[in-house]
Structures are given as structure tokens and as C-alpha cells.
Tab-separated table of C-alpha atoms in Angstrom:
chain	number	residue	atom	x	y	z
A	943	MET	CA	0.033	-0.083	0.133
A	944	ALA	CA	2.776	2.424	0.744
A	945	GLU	CA	4.366	1.847	-2.507
A	946	THR	CA	1.824	2.731	-4.788
A	947	ARG	CA	1.047	5.902	-2.988
A	948	LYS	CA	2.711	9.413	-2.558
A	949	PHE	CA	3.028	10.734	1.010
A	950	PRO	CA	3.607	14.231	2.322
A	951	HIS	CA	6.027	12.991	5.566
A	952	HIS	CA	7.952	10.215	6.282
A	953	LEU	CA	5.260	9.347	9.500
A	954	ILE	CA	2.624	8.891	7.496
A	955	ARG	CA	4.195	6.574	5.176
A	956	GLU	CA	5.972	4.476	7.816
A	957	ILE	CA	2.566	4.185	9.378
A	958	PHE	CA	1.694	2.374	5.931
A	959	GLU	CA	4.736	0.443	5.853
A	960	GLN	CA	3.389	-1.343	9.149
A	961	PRO	CA	1.894	-4.398	7.042
A	962	ASP	CA	5.173	-5.338	5.041
A	963	ALA	CA	7.405	-4.518	8.387
A	964	LEU	CA	5.255	-6.847	10.207
A	965	ARG	CA	5.448	-9.405	7.001
A	966	ARG	CA	8.822	-9.433	7.092
A	967	THR	CA	9.378	-9.623	10.607
A	968	ILE	CA	6.760	-12.953	10.954
A	969	ALA	CA	6.852	-14.772	8.240
A	970	PRO	CA	10.917	-16.095	8.494
A	971	ARG	CA	10.480	-16.783	12.006
A	972	VAL	CA	7.359	-19.254	11.758
A	973	SER	CA	6.023	-22.728	10.430
A	974	GLN	CA	2.519	-23.127	10.904
A	975	ALA	CA	2.681	-27.066	9.482
A	976	GLU	CA	4.746	-27.671	12.702
A	977	GLY	CA	3.800	-24.941	15.385
A	978	ARG	CA	6.963	-23.896	15.605
A	979	VAL	CA	8.682	-20.327	16.273
A	980	ARG	CA	12.625	-20.535	15.146
A	981	LEU	CA	14.689	-17.594	16.703
A	982	ASP	CA	18.247	-18.798	16.035
A	983	GLU	CA	19.868	-15.728	17.222
A	984	ILE	CA	19.224	-16.475	20.905
A	985	HIS	CA	22.209	-18.055	21.908
A	986	ILE	CA	20.632	-19.777	25.076
A	987	SER	CA	19.936	-22.907	25.495
A	988	ARG	CA	16.451	-24.665	25.551
A	989	GLU	CA	17.371	-26.309	28.910
A	990	GLU	CA	18.337	-22.561	30.689
A	991	LEU	CA	15.449	-21.009	29.090
A	992	ARG	CA	13.411	-23.623	30.522
A	993	ALA	CA	14.381	-23.165	33.748
A	994	LEU	CA	13.894	-19.726	33.479
A	995	ARG	CA	12.425	-18.416	36.893
A	996	ARG	CA	11.439	-14.647	36.240
A	997	ILE	CA	11.913	-12.231	33.324
A	998	ASN	CA	12.981	-8.593	33.378
A	999	ILE	CA	11.849	-6.164	30.709
A	1000	VAL	CA	13.914	-2.734	29.892
A	1001	ALA	CA	12.886	-0.047	27.509
A	1002	SER	CA	12.154	3.809	27.446
A	1003	GLY	CA	9.447	5.550	25.765
A	1004	THR	CA	7.436	3.606	23.331
A	1005	SER	CA	9.395	0.391	23.868
A	1006	ARG	CA	8.602	0.331	26.992
A	1007	HIS	CA	4.816	0.189	26.075
A	1008	ALA	CA	5.918	-2.380	23.894
A	1009	GLY	CA	7.529	-4.130	26.803
A	1010	MET	CA	4.105	-3.820	28.337
A	1011	THR	CA	2.355	-5.946	26.110
A	1012	GLY	CA	4.943	-8.328	26.284
A	1013	GLN	CA	4.623	-8.688	29.977
A	1014	TYR	CA	1.115	-9.955	29.575
A	1015	MET	CA	2.392	-12.382	26.415
A	1016	LEU	CA	4.731	-13.980	27.998
A	1017	GLN	CA	2.639	-14.289	31.786
A	1018	GLU	CA	-0.172	-16.038	29.530
A	1019	LEU	CA	2.093	-18.123	27.004
A	1020	ALA	CA	5.068	-19.074	29.032
A	1021	GLY	CA	3.673	-18.934	32.440
A	1022	VAL	CA	6.510	-16.715	33.961
A	1023	PRO	CA	6.395	-13.677	35.907
A	1024	VAL	CA	7.534	-10.373	34.487
A	1025	ASP	CA	8.331	-7.182	35.547
A	1026	VAL	CA	8.681	-4.166	33.301
A	1027	ASP	CA	10.836	-1.372	34.120
A	1028	TYR	CA	11.693	2.704	32.961
A	1029	ALA	CA	15.282	2.326	31.373
A	1030	SER	CA	16.214	5.561	33.396
A	1031	GLU	CA	14.849	3.998	36.703
A	1032	PHE	CA	16.686	0.645	36.418
A	1033	GLU	CA	19.848	1.478	37.953
A	1034	TYR	CA	18.297	3.439	40.466
A	1035	ARG	CA	16.045	0.705	42.582
A	1036	ASN	CA	18.879	-1.618	42.577
A	1037	PRO	CA	17.364	-4.415	40.746
A	1038	MET	CA	17.341	-7.546	42.608
A	1039	ILE	CA	18.286	-9.680	39.798
A	1040	GLY	CA	20.647	-12.550	39.423
A	1041	ARG	CA	21.078	-16.006	37.505
A	1042	GLY	CA	17.928	-18.129	36.283
A	1043	GLU	CA	16.451	-14.800	35.075
A	1044	LEU	CA	16.206	-13.366	31.775
A	1045	SER	CA	16.460	-9.557	31.066
A	1046	ILE	CA	14.892	-8.143	27.611
A	1047	PHE	CA	16.116	-4.763	26.446
A	1048	ILE	CA	14.030	-2.966	23.794
A	1049	THR	CA	15.198	-0.175	21.861
A	1050	GLN	CA	14.676	0.934	18.414
A	1051	SER	CA	18.102	2.288	17.569
A	1052	GLY	CA	19.813	-0.129	19.613
A	1053	GLU	CA	21.909	2.877	20.989
A	1054	THR	CA	19.806	4.335	23.667
A	1055	ALA	CA	22.162	5.188	26.316
A	1056	ASP	CA	19.706	4.451	29.467
A	1057	THR	CA	18.681	0.922	27.827
A	1058	THR	CA	22.531	-0.263	27.081
A	1059	ALA	CA	24.023	1.368	30.804
A	1060	SER	CA	20.451	-0.885	32.137
A	1061	GLN	CA	21.758	-4.018	30.323
A	1062	ARG	CA	25.081	-3.784	31.422
A	1063	GLU	CA	24.436	-3.776	34.770
A	1064	ALA	CA	21.868	-6.581	34.187
A	1065	ARG	CA	24.828	-8.844	32.658
A	1066	GLN	CA	26.768	-7.589	35.725
A	1067	LYS	CA	24.280	-9.034	38.186
A	1068	GLY	CA	24.281	-12.365	36.600
A	1069	SER	CA	21.087	-12.161	34.469
A	1070	ARG	CA	21.336	-13.368	30.712
A	1071	THR	CA	20.340	-11.016	28.237
A	1072	ILE	CA	18.073	-10.530	24.743
A	1073	ALA	CA	18.349	-7.377	23.184
A	1074	ILE	CA	14.961	-6.610	20.748
A	1075	SER	CA	16.418	-3.655	18.093
A	1076	ASN	CA	15.895	-2.335	14.710
A	1077	VAL	CA	19.274	-1.571	13.887
A	1078	GLU	CA	21.321	-4.699	13.088
A	1079	GLY	CA	25.058	-4.737	14.629
A	1080	SER	CA	23.477	-2.025	17.139
A	1081	THR	CA	25.686	-1.792	20.876
A	1082	ILE	CA	23.227	-3.463	22.560
A	1083	ALA	CA	22.787	-6.479	19.854
A	1084	ARG	CA	26.135	-6.882	20.122
A	1085	GLU	CA	26.497	-7.011	24.024
A	1086	ALA	CA	23.463	-9.236	24.607
A	1087	ASP	CA	23.588	-13.235	24.890
A	1088	GLY	CA	20.913	-13.282	22.073
A	1089	PHE	CA	19.118	-10.586	19.980
A	1090	ILE	CA	15.814	-10.441	18.102
A	1091	TYR	CA	15.912	-8.152	15.143
A	1092	THR	CA	12.625	-6.132	14.071
A	1093	ASP	CA	13.140	-6.193	10.449
A	1094	ALA	CA	10.962	-2.960	10.034
A	1095	GLY	CA	12.903	-1.195	8.000
A	1096	PRO	CA	14.915	2.445	7.966
A	1097	GLU	CA	12.744	4.471	10.841
A	1098	ILE	CA	13.497	8.302	9.853
A	1099	SER	CA	10.421	9.708	11.744
A	1100	ILE	CA	10.999	10.584	15.017
A	1101	ALA	CA	7.687	9.248	16.298
A	1102	SER	CA	8.282	4.963	16.647
A	1103	THR	CA	5.383	3.803	14.560
A	1104	LYS	CA	6.476	0.380	12.400
A	1105	ALA	CA	9.086	-0.415	14.556
A	1106	PHE	CA	6.700	-0.253	17.685
A	1107	THR	CA	4.283	-2.756	16.041
A	1108	ALA	CA	7.272	-5.192	14.916
A	1109	GLN	CA	8.687	-4.844	18.599
A	1110	MET	CA	5.530	-6.479	19.749
A	1111	ALA	CA	5.575	-8.900	17.323
A	1112	CYS	CA	8.774	-9.881	18.395
A	1113	LEU	CA	7.835	-10.024	21.789
A	1114	PHE	CA	4.595	-12.597	21.061
A	1115	LEU	CA	6.882	-14.726	18.858
A	1116	PHE	CA	9.096	-15.106	21.490
A	1117	ALA	CA	6.792	-15.917	24.131
A	1118	LEU	CA	5.063	-18.390	21.939
A	1119	TYR	CA	8.633	-19.632	21.388
A	1120	LEU	CA	9.237	-19.854	25.153
A	1121	GLY	CA	5.709	-21.501	25.937
A	1122	GLU	CA	6.935	-24.128	23.578
A	1123	ILE	CA	9.872	-24.783	25.374
A	1124	LYS	CA	8.216	-24.810	28.879
A	1125	GLU	CA	5.485	-27.082	27.357
A	1126	LYS	CA	3.166	-24.549	28.422
A	1127	VAL	CA	1.961	-24.533	25.035
A	1128	PRO	CA	0.058	-26.947	22.761
A	1129	LYS	CA	1.269	-27.781	19.186
A	1130	ALA	CA	-2.511	-26.969	18.001
A	1131	LEU	CA	-2.678	-23.688	19.921
A	1132	ALA	CA	0.604	-22.646	18.578
A	1133	GLN	CA	-0.830	-23.607	15.220
A	1134	HIS	CA	-3.644	-21.371	15.592
A	1135	TYR	CA	-1.348	-18.078	17.261
A	1136	ILE	CA	1.141	-18.775	14.111
A	1137	ARG	CA	-1.857	-18.300	11.837
A	1138	GLU	CA	-3.113	-15.282	13.360
A	1139	LEU	CA	0.164	-13.902	13.306
A	1140	LEU	CA	0.324	-14.511	9.623
A	1141	ALA	CA	-2.762	-13.018	8.815
A	1142	LEU	CA	-1.929	-9.493	11.059
A	1143	PRO	CA	-0.755	-7.828	8.173
A	1144	GLU	CA	-3.896	-8.039	5.956
A	1145	LYS	CA	-5.661	-7.109	8.573
A	1146	THR	CA	-3.696	-4.113	9.473
A	1147	GLU	CA	-3.990	-3.175	5.802
A	1148	THR	CA	-7.758	-3.562	6.395
A	1149	ILE	CA	-7.333	-0.560	9.057
A	1150	LEU	CA	-4.946	1.629	6.795
A	1151	ALA	CA	-7.813	1.262	3.964
A	1152	ALA	CA	-10.331	3.343	6.318
A	1153	SER	CA	-7.707	5.654	6.929
A	1154	ASP	CA	-10.064	8.615	5.813
A	1155	LYS	CA	-12.427	7.913	8.720
A	1156	VAL	CA	-9.643	8.658	11.018
A	1157	GLU	CA	-8.545	11.766	9.052
A	1158	LYS	CA	-12.331	12.936	9.078
A	1159	LEU	CA	-12.180	12.498	13.128
A	1160	ALA	CA	-8.893	14.665	13.330
A	1161	GLU	CA	-10.580	16.988	11.657
A	1162	LEU	CA	-13.165	17.392	14.312
A	1163	TYR	CA	-10.828	17.345	17.290
A	1164	TYR	CA	-7.549	18.849	16.222
A	1165	ARG	CA	-8.151	22.457	17.757
A	1166	VAL	CA	-8.623	20.447	21.322
A	1167	ASP	CA	-6.221	20.648	23.988
A	1168	ASP	CA	-6.614	18.165	25.952
A	1169	PHE	CA	-7.245	14.208	25.711
A	1170	MET	CA	-7.625	11.066	27.743
A	1171	PHE	CA	-6.956	7.719	26.475
A	1172	LEU	CA	-7.852	4.682	28.383
A	1173	GLY	CA	-7.537	0.853	28.076
A	1174	ARG	CA	-8.081	-2.444	30.439
A	1175	ALA	CA	-4.873	-4.948	30.731
A	1176	ILE	CA	-3.377	-5.844	27.664
A	1177	HIS	CA	-5.047	-2.651	26.081
A	1178	TYR	CA	-3.441	-0.436	28.649
A	1179	PRO	CA	-0.076	0.220	27.233
A	1180	ILE	CA	-1.760	1.104	23.951
A	1181	ALA	CA	-3.508	3.748	25.488
A	1182	MET	CA	-0.403	4.952	27.069
A	1183	ASP	CA	1.245	4.908	23.674
A	1184	GLY	CA	-1.662	6.631	21.562
A	1185	ALA	CA	-1.636	9.404	24.311
A	1186	LEU	CA	2.479	9.678	23.550
A	1187	LYS	CA	2.086	9.772	19.978
A	1188	LEU	CA	-0.597	12.806	20.309
A	1189	LYS	CA	1.945	14.654	22.371
A	1190	GLU	CA	4.799	13.757	20.413
A	1191	VAL	CA	3.663	15.150	17.072
A	1192	SER	CA	0.720	17.711	18.021
A	1193	TYR	CA	1.975	19.372	21.479
A	1194	ILE	CA	-1.687	18.357	22.746
A	1195	HIS	CA	-1.688	17.520	26.586
A	1196	ALA	CA	-2.682	13.731	26.742
A	1197	GLU	CA	-2.523	10.873	29.086
A	1198	GLY	CA	-2.753	7.406	29.368
A	1199	TYR	CA	-4.989	5.416	31.939
A	1200	PRO	CA	-5.954	2.229	33.149
A	1201	THR	CA	-9.561	2.358	32.566
A	1202	GLY	CA	-10.635	1.213	35.915
A	1203	GLU	CA	-8.361	4.207	37.655
A	1204	ALA	CA	-10.155	6.821	36.184
A	1205	LYS	CA	-12.294	6.471	39.309
A	1206	HIS	CA	-9.362	7.017	41.289
A	1207	GLY	CA	-8.848	10.831	40.404
A	1208	PRO	CA	-9.202	11.182	36.520
A	1209	ASN	CA	-12.733	11.197	37.067
A	1210	ALA	CA	-12.605	14.659	38.261
A	1211	MET	CA	-11.789	15.902	34.803
A	1212	ILE	CA	-13.874	14.043	32.705
A	1213	ASP	CA	-16.647	16.131	31.100
A	1214	PHE	CA	-17.815	17.438	27.658
A	1215	ARG	CA	-14.715	19.272	27.214
A	1216	LEU	CA	-12.368	16.152	27.600
A	1217	PRO	CA	-12.517	14.015	24.570
A	1218	LEU	CA	-12.064	10.064	25.789
A	1219	VAL	CA	-10.335	7.619	23.501
A	1220	LEU	CA	-11.510	4.116	24.860
A	1221	ILE	CA	-10.069	1.047	23.660
A	1222	ALA	CA	-13.275	-1.111	24.181
A	1223	THR	CA	-12.223	-4.831	21.896
A	1224	CYS	CA	-13.218	-7.791	22.914
A	1225	ASP	CA	-12.019	-11.281	21.711
A	1226	ARG	CA	-15.211	-13.529	21.390
A	1227	ASN	CA	-14.285	-15.715	18.614
A	1228	ASN	CA	-11.981	-17.883	20.982
A	1229	ASN	CA	-14.450	-18.126	23.729
A	1230	ASP	CA	-12.101	-15.819	25.877
A	1231	ALA	CA	-14.119	-14.899	28.864
A	1232	GLY	CA	-11.421	-13.125	30.372
A	1233	SER	CA	-11.692	-11.015	27.442
A	1234	VAL	CA	-15.732	-10.966	27.194
A	1235	ALA	CA	-15.664	-10.154	31.117
A	1236	ARG	CA	-13.114	-7.063	30.548
A	1237	TYR	CA	-15.245	-5.864	27.924
A	1238	GLN	CA	-18.145	-5.535	29.488
A	1239	GLN	CA	-16.676	-3.625	32.100
A	1240	SER	CA	-15.293	-1.385	29.669
A	1241	VAL	CA	-18.609	-0.604	28.615
A	1242	SER	CA	-19.967	-0.080	31.523
A	1243	ASN	CA	-17.044	2.405	32.160
A	1244	MET	CA	-18.222	4.267	28.826
A	1245	GLU	CA	-21.835	4.686	30.055
A	1246	GLY	CA	-20.605	5.919	33.108
A	1247	PHE	CA	-18.416	8.325	31.606
A	1248	LYS	CA	-21.299	9.195	28.913
A	1249	LYS	CA	-23.517	10.253	32.280
A	1250	GLN	CA	-20.986	12.787	33.135
A	1251	GLY	CA	-21.459	14.307	29.231
A	1252	ALA	CA	-17.750	13.030	27.842
A	1253	THR	CA	-17.181	12.808	24.456
A	1254	LEU	CA	-16.163	9.091	23.414
A	1255	ILE	CA	-14.073	8.009	20.897
A	1256	ALA	CA	-14.139	4.052	21.199
A	1257	LEU	CA	-12.386	1.329	19.289
A	1258	ALA	CA	-14.251	-1.519	18.797
A	1259	THR	CA	-14.206	-4.899	16.916
A	1260	GLU	CA	-15.497	-5.532	13.959
A	1261	GLY	CA	-19.003	-6.203	14.647
A	1262	ASP	CA	-19.833	-5.014	17.450
A	1263	THR	CA	-23.488	-3.338	17.907
A	1264	ILE	CA	-23.171	-1.924	21.568
A	1265	VAL	CA	-20.094	0.190	21.492
A	1266	PRO	CA	-21.300	2.282	18.692
A	1267	LYS	CA	-24.737	3.157	20.286
A	1268	ILE	CA	-22.488	4.652	23.375
A	1269	ALA	CA	-19.418	6.522	21.718
A	1270	ASN	CA	-19.634	9.382	19.279
A	1271	HIS	CA	-17.567	7.771	17.115
A	1272	THR	CA	-16.360	4.337	16.702
A	1273	ILE	CA	-13.279	2.767	14.662
A	1274	PHE	CA	-13.372	-0.776	14.321
A	1275	ILE	CA	-11.071	-3.239	14.549
A	1276	PRO	CA	-10.557	-6.297	12.836
A	1277	ALA	CA	-11.032	-9.384	15.191
A	1278	VAL	CA	-8.200	-11.029	16.542
A	1279	PRO	CA	-6.985	-12.845	19.828
A	1280	GLU	CA	-6.504	-10.480	22.575
A	1281	LEU	CA	-2.839	-11.226	22.738
A	1282	LEU	CA	-2.506	-10.223	19.507
A	1283	SER	CA	-5.124	-7.121	19.158
A	1284	PRO	CA	-2.226	-4.267	20.500
A	1285	ILE	CA	-0.456	-4.894	17.384
A	1286	LEU	CA	-4.028	-3.471	15.582
A	1287	GLU	CA	-5.191	-1.229	17.841
A	1288	ILE	CA	-2.345	1.405	17.933
A	1289	VAL	CA	-2.237	1.639	14.389
A	1290	PRO	CA	-5.752	4.227	14.155
A	1291	LEU	CA	-4.161	6.063	17.012
A	1292	GLN	CA	-0.925	6.614	15.180
A	1293	LEU	CA	-2.941	7.903	12.261
A	1294	PHE	CA	-5.258	10.313	14.629
A	1295	ALA	CA	-2.317	11.623	16.232
A	1296	TYR	CA	-0.734	11.978	12.499
A	1297	TYR	CA	-3.838	13.876	11.075
A	1298	VAL	CA	-4.165	16.032	14.204
A	1299	ALA	CA	-0.576	17.369	14.078
A	1300	ALA	CA	-0.777	17.492	9.793
A	1301	LYS	CA	-3.923	20.073	10.419
A	1302	ARG	CA	-2.405	21.663	13.414
A	1303	GLY	CA	0.477	22.744	10.706
A	1304	LEU	CA	3.288	21.018	12.633
A	1305	ASP	CA	6.728	19.340	11.523
A	1306	VAL	CA	5.726	15.930	12.554
A	1307	ASP	CA	8.730	14.082	11.484
A	1308	HIS	CA	11.251	16.172	13.751
A	1309	PRO	CA	8.723	17.428	16.562
A	1310	ARG	CA	10.720	19.957	18.677
A	1311	ASN	CA	13.433	18.945	21.703
A	1312	LEU	CA	13.095	15.470	20.452
A	1313	VAL	CA	15.779	13.312	18.816
A	1314	LYS	CA	15.624	9.784	17.151
A	1315	ALA	CA	17.892	7.996	19.491
A	1316	VAL	CA	18.905	9.358	23.121
A	1317	THR	CA	22.399	8.561	23.355
A	1318	LEU	CA	23.033	10.722	26.742
A	1319	GLU	CA	21.351	9.720	29.903
């Protein structure tokens, strides 16, 4: 899709390059027939991985949001407790890590100062390390025990988009890989997930094909000065990144919160002047009772916000007839297993941030005060 269009900015081009970035990142590493994930660059024995007792994920900015989705993926598929840290705070909390643990470090550039320093500390304490980066031969990959490269291609715009979705795909691949090693994921389930992984690029294209609807939404709201993004469980990191994207490129104040936490303070801010972007997707196709319960709670929250006079912009699963009756605007996402839903959910939020910033006449590729790789702590 990206090759057949002309784009005014790198950011929007890179958003449209995500289907191909996902294809390159996923397809070479999976075998649907075998129900297996191949990660040859991880130079840690299966025996050592099988014995892991904890995983630490360390990153900054958007990469940390990818790590937060990875926490849900790894705990669900591999049954290992996972902690997620800000790279800039990692060394200051005297992390109690060591042998028998794995630390995963995520950085688009592979040169982020806080993240590379955190990896060195983890190695000194005896933890095994894996790096996820978009740059081959980067510092963090060279110094790790293993690495997974996101094959997203060059990302020029400062705000990360295609590297982010590729990072989440890599984390899911590793979660499935580890789940198979730990005998937590039966072959039939692995085959199902691999089939869904391979379908992600086409589903991403479906969302991008409706980008004009998101652009019309941006036309309605680009003059607004405050937004709140809400999501529950694995959708919460996407709410955070949706808010971050809007802040980065449009300079609009936006906050990402867990949906349930709105009652613990932020509720006081909610009225007709504060648009709420709420993620209310649901995985009904896989008999996921947990996803349905979370969805029902989100619908209940939406009804409460509506009574407070809030303007609601909702992300819902295709075929949903309940959310559109409550929300002022609904963006539909193709059905997908809940653990993979973040990869699709972020795409319309990236589009929204881009179109809002472009309509405000801003330099979307080079936001003020920001750089692509933060190489100073």
C-alpha cells in the first residue's frame, strides 16, 4: 500500500509500511505446519530457558509500551512472572536480579544510553540478556546473549510507529517460543496463534484502507487541547502509546490511564471538554471469557462516562453493535486474539496523531526537543 501512494511526510509513510514490516518480521520465523517458532539468534540453551524463574523487560518511551504488552504475552503463554522497568530508572532501584533470570532490553536504535547501561548492569548481576532492536550490529545487540531484530526497515520520523508494532510482534514470537520450550503451549494452540500472526499484515491493511475516516475524525478534534486515552489490561499500554504519539507530534496534552483507574482521580476531569479515547475491543472468536468480562466492564465504564457528559471515541471489534450506540465515534478493528490485539489497535491511534498534527501545521517528522536516538542519560 505504501509503494503505490505518495506521502507528504515520513511519519504517514512509515505508518502505511507496517503491513510489510510485520510480514518481514514474522514470516521467516514461523512454521505453521510444525507449530514452531524459530529464533536462531538467541544463543541461550533450551534447558536454561526452560529453567527461567523470572523475566525482566527494560526499555524507554514507546519501546517500554511494547514491553508492557510483552508482559501479558509472556505471562499468559510461558507462565513466567515478568517485571517491566523504565530504563532510566532501572539502575536507581537496585534491581534484585541475577542468575536464573532473563532480562529483555528493547530499543529501536540499539544505542539508547539508558537501555544499554541497564543491560550492562543486568549482565554484571548474572542475568542472561536478549536485545530487541531495529538496527543490525547495534551496541545493545552486540553485547546481549541473544537478539531479535525487528525487520521494520529504516524509521526516519522521530515518533516510532512501524518499529513499535514490529517490537510487539517479536515479543509475541518469543512468548510463543518460550511457551513451547516450557511445554505450556500445545501444538494446536501454537498453530492457531501462528495462523493469526501471519494474518496480521492483511488486517493492518484493512485498518489503513479506512484511514480517511480517521482523518475526518482529526478534522473534528484537532483544535482540542486535552485528551485522555483509556484501556484495560493488555490494552492499557496502547492507551499510553496513543497518548504519547499525540503528545509527541501535535503538542497536545494527553494522558493514558488504565480504564478502571479513572475513578481514582481522573474522573474529576471528565466532562464535555475532555474527549476520551477508549479501547473497548473484545475477543469473542476464541471463547475468551476473560476478554469478554473486560469488555463488559469497559462498556459499563463508557456508560458512566457518557452520563458525565463525556465525548467518547471508541475502538471496537468489527461486528460490535453495543459500543457504537454509546460512543460518539467508533473505529473498528478486525477480530484477533486478545494477546495480538495491541498490534492492530495502535494503528488508528497513530493515524489520528498524525492527522491532528498535520492539520495543526506542525513538523510531524521532527517534533521540537526530540531526537530519534537518546544517546545521553
